[in-house]
Short mmCIF file of C-alpha atoms in Angstrom, two decimals:
data_model
loop_
_atom_site.label_atom_id
_atom_site.label_comp_id
_atom_site.label_asym_id
_atom_site.label_seq_id
_atom_site.Cartn_x
_atom_site.Cartn_y
_atom_site.Cartn_z
CA MET A 1 121.94 91.99 98.97
CA THR A 2 121.34 91.23 102.83
CA ASP A 3 123.53 92.09 105.51
CA ALA A 4 125.16 94.92 103.71
CA TYR A 5 126.40 96.44 106.80
CA ASP A 6 129.21 94.54 109.06
CA PRO A 7 127.47 93.60 112.39
CA GLY A 8 130.42 94.20 114.40
CA LEU A 9 131.06 97.64 113.10
CA ARG A 10 127.27 98.37 113.81
CA ARG A 11 127.61 97.16 117.65
CA LEU A 12 130.91 99.12 117.65
CA ALA A 13 129.39 102.57 116.41
CA LEU A 14 126.35 102.25 118.64
CA ALA A 15 128.41 101.64 121.65
CA LEU A 16 130.77 104.62 121.01
CA ALA A 17 128.19 106.96 119.81
CA PRO A 18 127.58 109.93 122.52
CA LYS A 19 124.12 109.70 124.10
CA GLU A 20 123.35 112.95 122.81
CA LEU A 21 123.32 112.04 119.35
CA ARG A 22 120.39 109.60 119.78
CA ALA A 23 122.08 107.02 117.56
CA ARG A 24 119.93 103.93 116.78
CA PRO A 25 119.89 101.25 114.20
CA GLY A 26 117.31 101.91 111.20
CA VAL A 27 116.58 101.20 107.70
CA TYR A 28 117.89 103.31 104.98
CA VAL A 29 116.02 103.27 101.75
CA GLY A 30 117.89 104.50 98.67
CA VAL A 31 116.20 105.99 95.86
CA GLY A 32 117.24 107.30 92.46
CA GLY A 33 116.24 110.97 92.60
CA PRO A 34 117.13 113.45 91.25
CA SER A 35 114.27 114.96 92.81
CA TYR A 36 113.11 114.63 96.64
CA GLU A 37 110.32 112.27 97.45
CA THR A 38 106.64 113.44 97.41
CA PRO A 39 104.56 113.31 100.68
CA ALA A 40 102.79 110.13 99.10
CA GLU A 41 105.96 108.40 98.40
CA CYS A 42 107.31 109.11 101.91
CA ARG A 43 104.33 107.92 103.68
CA LEU A 44 104.68 104.56 101.38
CA LEU A 45 108.14 104.33 102.12
CA ARG A 46 107.56 104.72 106.05
CA ARG A 47 104.90 102.16 105.78
CA LEU A 48 107.29 99.75 104.16
CA GLY A 49 109.62 100.24 107.09
CA ALA A 50 111.99 103.02 105.91
CA ASP A 51 113.57 105.08 108.84
CA ALA A 52 115.55 107.35 106.59
CA VAL A 53 115.53 107.91 102.54
CA GLY A 54 118.39 109.20 100.51
CA MET A 55 120.09 109.26 97.02
CA SER A 56 123.26 108.13 98.08
CA THR A 57 124.93 105.29 100.24
CA VAL A 58 123.39 102.35 98.61
CA SER A 59 125.47 102.25 95.57
CA GLU A 60 128.68 102.75 97.48
CA ALA A 61 127.80 100.10 100.28
CA SER A 62 127.14 97.75 97.36
CA ALA A 63 130.32 98.32 95.64
CA ALA A 64 132.37 98.19 98.95
CA ARG A 65 130.84 94.85 99.71
CA HIS A 66 131.43 93.39 96.22
CA LEU A 67 135.02 94.17 96.87
CA GLY A 68 134.95 92.27 100.26
CA LEU A 69 135.33 95.39 102.49
CA ARG A 70 133.69 95.61 105.74
CA VAL A 71 131.04 98.39 105.66
CA LEU A 72 129.23 100.56 108.02
CA GLY A 73 126.70 102.96 107.03
CA LEU A 74 126.07 106.36 109.21
CA SER A 75 123.35 108.67 108.36
CA LEU A 76 122.69 112.16 109.88
CA ILE A 77 119.08 113.00 109.71
CA THR A 78 118.95 116.74 109.00
CA ASN A 79 115.25 117.10 107.95
CA SER A 80 112.03 115.40 108.22
CA ALA A 81 109.92 114.24 105.04
CA PRO A 82 107.08 116.17 103.93
CA GLY A 83 103.91 115.42 105.73
CA ASP A 84 105.97 113.67 108.56
CA ASP A 85 104.94 115.01 111.98
CA GLU A 86 106.99 112.65 114.06
CA ASP A 87 110.32 113.78 115.70
#
């Protein structure tokens, strides 16, 4: 699926986000889990363009789009990937 998230909702969310949240668009990669990614997997996903990785969101966004709903995904990054020394 391409363009899972509604462009208008994305623009609105970015415009309304308080500056101290450092909100920005990014690429969310959904993985099956149930375990966390290894450092090697995190490096690979980063090289492939991932900004955030998680075990949810993708199935919910897909189901909502198939129902014809407008979808917006928001992620709060709470921890860095293993071996990730970026802020």
